[in-house]
Coordinates of C-alpha atoms and ligand atoms in Angstrom, one line a residue:
M1 CA 16.3 5.6 9.5
I2 CA 16.8 2.2 7.9
Y3 CA 14.1 -0.3 6.6
D4 CA 12.6 -2.3 8.6
N5 CA 12.5 -5.8 7.7
E6 CA 10.5 -6.9 11.1
N7 CA 7.8 -4.3 10.4
I8 CA 4.1 -6.2 9.7
F9 CA 3.6 -5.7 5.9
A10 CA 7.0 -7.4 5.5
K11 CA 5.8 -9.6 7.4
I12 CA 2.3 -10.0 5.7
L13 CA 4.8 -9.2 2.2
R14 CA 6.8 -12.9 3.6
S15 CA 2.8 -14.6 4.8
E16 CA 4.3 -14.8 8.1
I17 CA 0.7 -12.2 9.0
P18 CA -2.5 -13.6 7.7
C19 CA -4.0 -11.1 6.3
E20 CA -6.7 -10.6 3.5
K21 CA -5.9 -9.9 -0.1
I22 CA -7.8 -8.4 -2.1
F23 CA -5.1 -7.7 -5.7
E24 CA -1.0 -9.2 -6.5
D25 CA 0.7 -8.6 -9.1
E26 CA 5.0 -8.0 -10.4
Y27 CA 5.0 -4.5 -8.5
I28 CA 2.0 -4.2 -5.2
F29 CA 0.5 -5.8 -3.2
S30 CA -3.2 -5.5 -1.3
F31 CA -4.7 -6.0 1.5
K32 CA -7.8 -5.2 3.7
D33 CA -6.6 -2.7 6.3
I34 CA -7.4 -4.4 10.0
N35 CA -9.2 -1.1 11.5
P36 CA -10.8 0.4 9.0
K37 CA -11.9 3.6 8.7
T38 CA -14.6 3.7 5.6
K39 CA -16.5 0.7 4.4
I40 CA -13.7 -0.1 1.7
H41 CA -10.3 0.6 3.1
I42 CA -8.0 -1.1 1.4
L43 CA -3.6 -0.9 1.8
I44 CA -1.7 -0.3 -1.1
I45 CA 1.9 -1.5 -0.5
P46 CA 5.3 -2.0 -3.1
K47 CA 6.3 -5.5 -3.1
K48 CA 9.9 -3.4 -2.7
P49 CA 11.0 -1.8 0.5
Y50 CA 10.8 1.4 0.7
I51 CA 10.2 3.3 4.1
D52 CA 7.5 6.3 3.1
I53 CA 5.8 7.9 0.2
L54 CA 9.6 10.3 -0.1
D55 CA 11.9 7.1 -0.1
F56 CA 9.4 5.3 -3.0
L57 CA 9.8 9.1 -5.1
E58 CA 13.9 9.1 -4.8
N59 CA 15.2 6.0 -4.9
A60 CA 12.4 3.8 -6.0
D61 CA 13.0 4.5 -10.7
A62 CA 10.6 6.0 -13.6
D63 CA 9.7 2.3 -14.2
Y64 CA 9.1 1.3 -11.4
Q65 CA 7.0 4.3 -9.5
S66 CA 5.0 3.9 -13.2
N67 CA 4.4 0.5 -13.3
F68 CA 3.3 0.7 -9.7
W69 CA 0.6 3.7 -10.7
I70 CA -0.3 1.2 -13.6
S71 CA -0.8 -1.8 -11.1
I72 CA -2.8 0.6 -8.6
N73 CA -5.4 1.3 -11.9
K74 CA -5.9 -2.6 -12.8
L75 CA -6.5 -2.6 -8.4
V76 CA -9.5 0.1 -8.9
L77 CA -11.1 -1.7 -11.6
Q78 CA -11.1 -4.7 -9.6
L79 CA -12.9 -3.0 -7.0
D80 CA -15.0 -1.6 -9.6
L81 CA -14.5 1.8 -7.9
K82 CA -13.7 3.7 -11.4
N83 CA -17.2 5.4 -11.5
K84 CA -17.0 5.8 -8.2
G85 CA -15.7 8.3 -5.7
F86 CA -12.4 6.9 -3.2
Q87 CA -9.7 8.9 -2.0
I88 CA -6.6 7.7 -1.5
K89 CA -3.9 8.9 1.3
S90 CA -0.3 8.3 2.5
N91 CA 0.4 9.3 5.7
K92 CA 4.7 9.8 6.2
G93 CA 6.4 10.3 8.9
K94 CA 5.6 9.5 12.3
E95 CA 4.7 13.1 12.8
G96 CA 2.5 12.9 10.1
G97 CA 0.1 10.2 11.3
Q98 CA 2.6 7.4 9.5
E99 CA 2.9 3.9 12.0
V100 CA 4.1 1.5 10.0
F101 CA 7.5 2.1 8.6
H102 CA 6.8 0.0 4.9
F103 CA 5.4 2.8 2.8
H104 CA 1.0 2.5 1.5
L105 CA -1.2 3.7 0.3
H106 CA -5.0 3.8 2.2
L107 CA -7.8 3.7 -0.5
L108 CA -11.2 4.4 1.3
S109 CA -13.8 4.7 -0.1
D110 CA -17.6 4.6 1.3
S111 CA -19.3 3.5 -2.2
Ligands
LIG201 P1 -0.7 4.4 8.9 O1 -1.1 4.9 10.5 O2 1.0 3.2 9.0 O3 -0.5 4.8 7.8 O4 -1.7 3.4 8.7 C1 -1.2 1.7 8.9 C2 -2.8 1.0 8.8 O5 -2.6 -0.3 8.9 C3 -3.2 1.2 10.2 O6 -4.5 2.0 9.9 C4 -3.7 -0.6 10.7 O7 -4.6 -0.4 11.1 C5 -3.6 -0.7 9.6 N1 -2.8 -2.4 10.3 C6 -2.2 -2.2 11.0 N2 -1.3 -4.0 11.4 C7 -1.5 -4.5 10.8 C8 -2.3 -5.8 10.3 O8 -1.9 -7.2 11.0 N3 -3.2 -6.1 9.0 C9 -3.2 -5.2 8.3 N4 -4.6 -5.7 7.3 N5 -3.6 -4.0 8.8 C10 -2.7 -3.2 9.9

């Protein structure tokens, strides 16, 4: 599978489609899911083009992977979720429920 530059999240990253932005830095972009499953349902995407979690784990360099997680920690602190409960989930592949083929994490919380 080749990364499709016309996927919805690529368009959101290029500001071609609007979104409710929550957090952005050099490594990640984060915005509200259009169809929230919980009180807080935020999508976190790398700014670089990876298809899914395995593409990211296999092909992003170690620096980028660690900065990605450091940025997620900043997002969690900004949302004041450090001492509350939350889930992070990633669907991989059509069989795994993935609909948009730009790697993303779902950050979910009912707090
Ligand atoms: P997946 O099933 O690929 O793991 O998750 C894709 C998520 O993207 C779904 O939860 C869906 O509601 C969300 N989504 C799809 N299209 C849009 C959109 O145009 N804007 C936003 N903010 N979320 C979207």
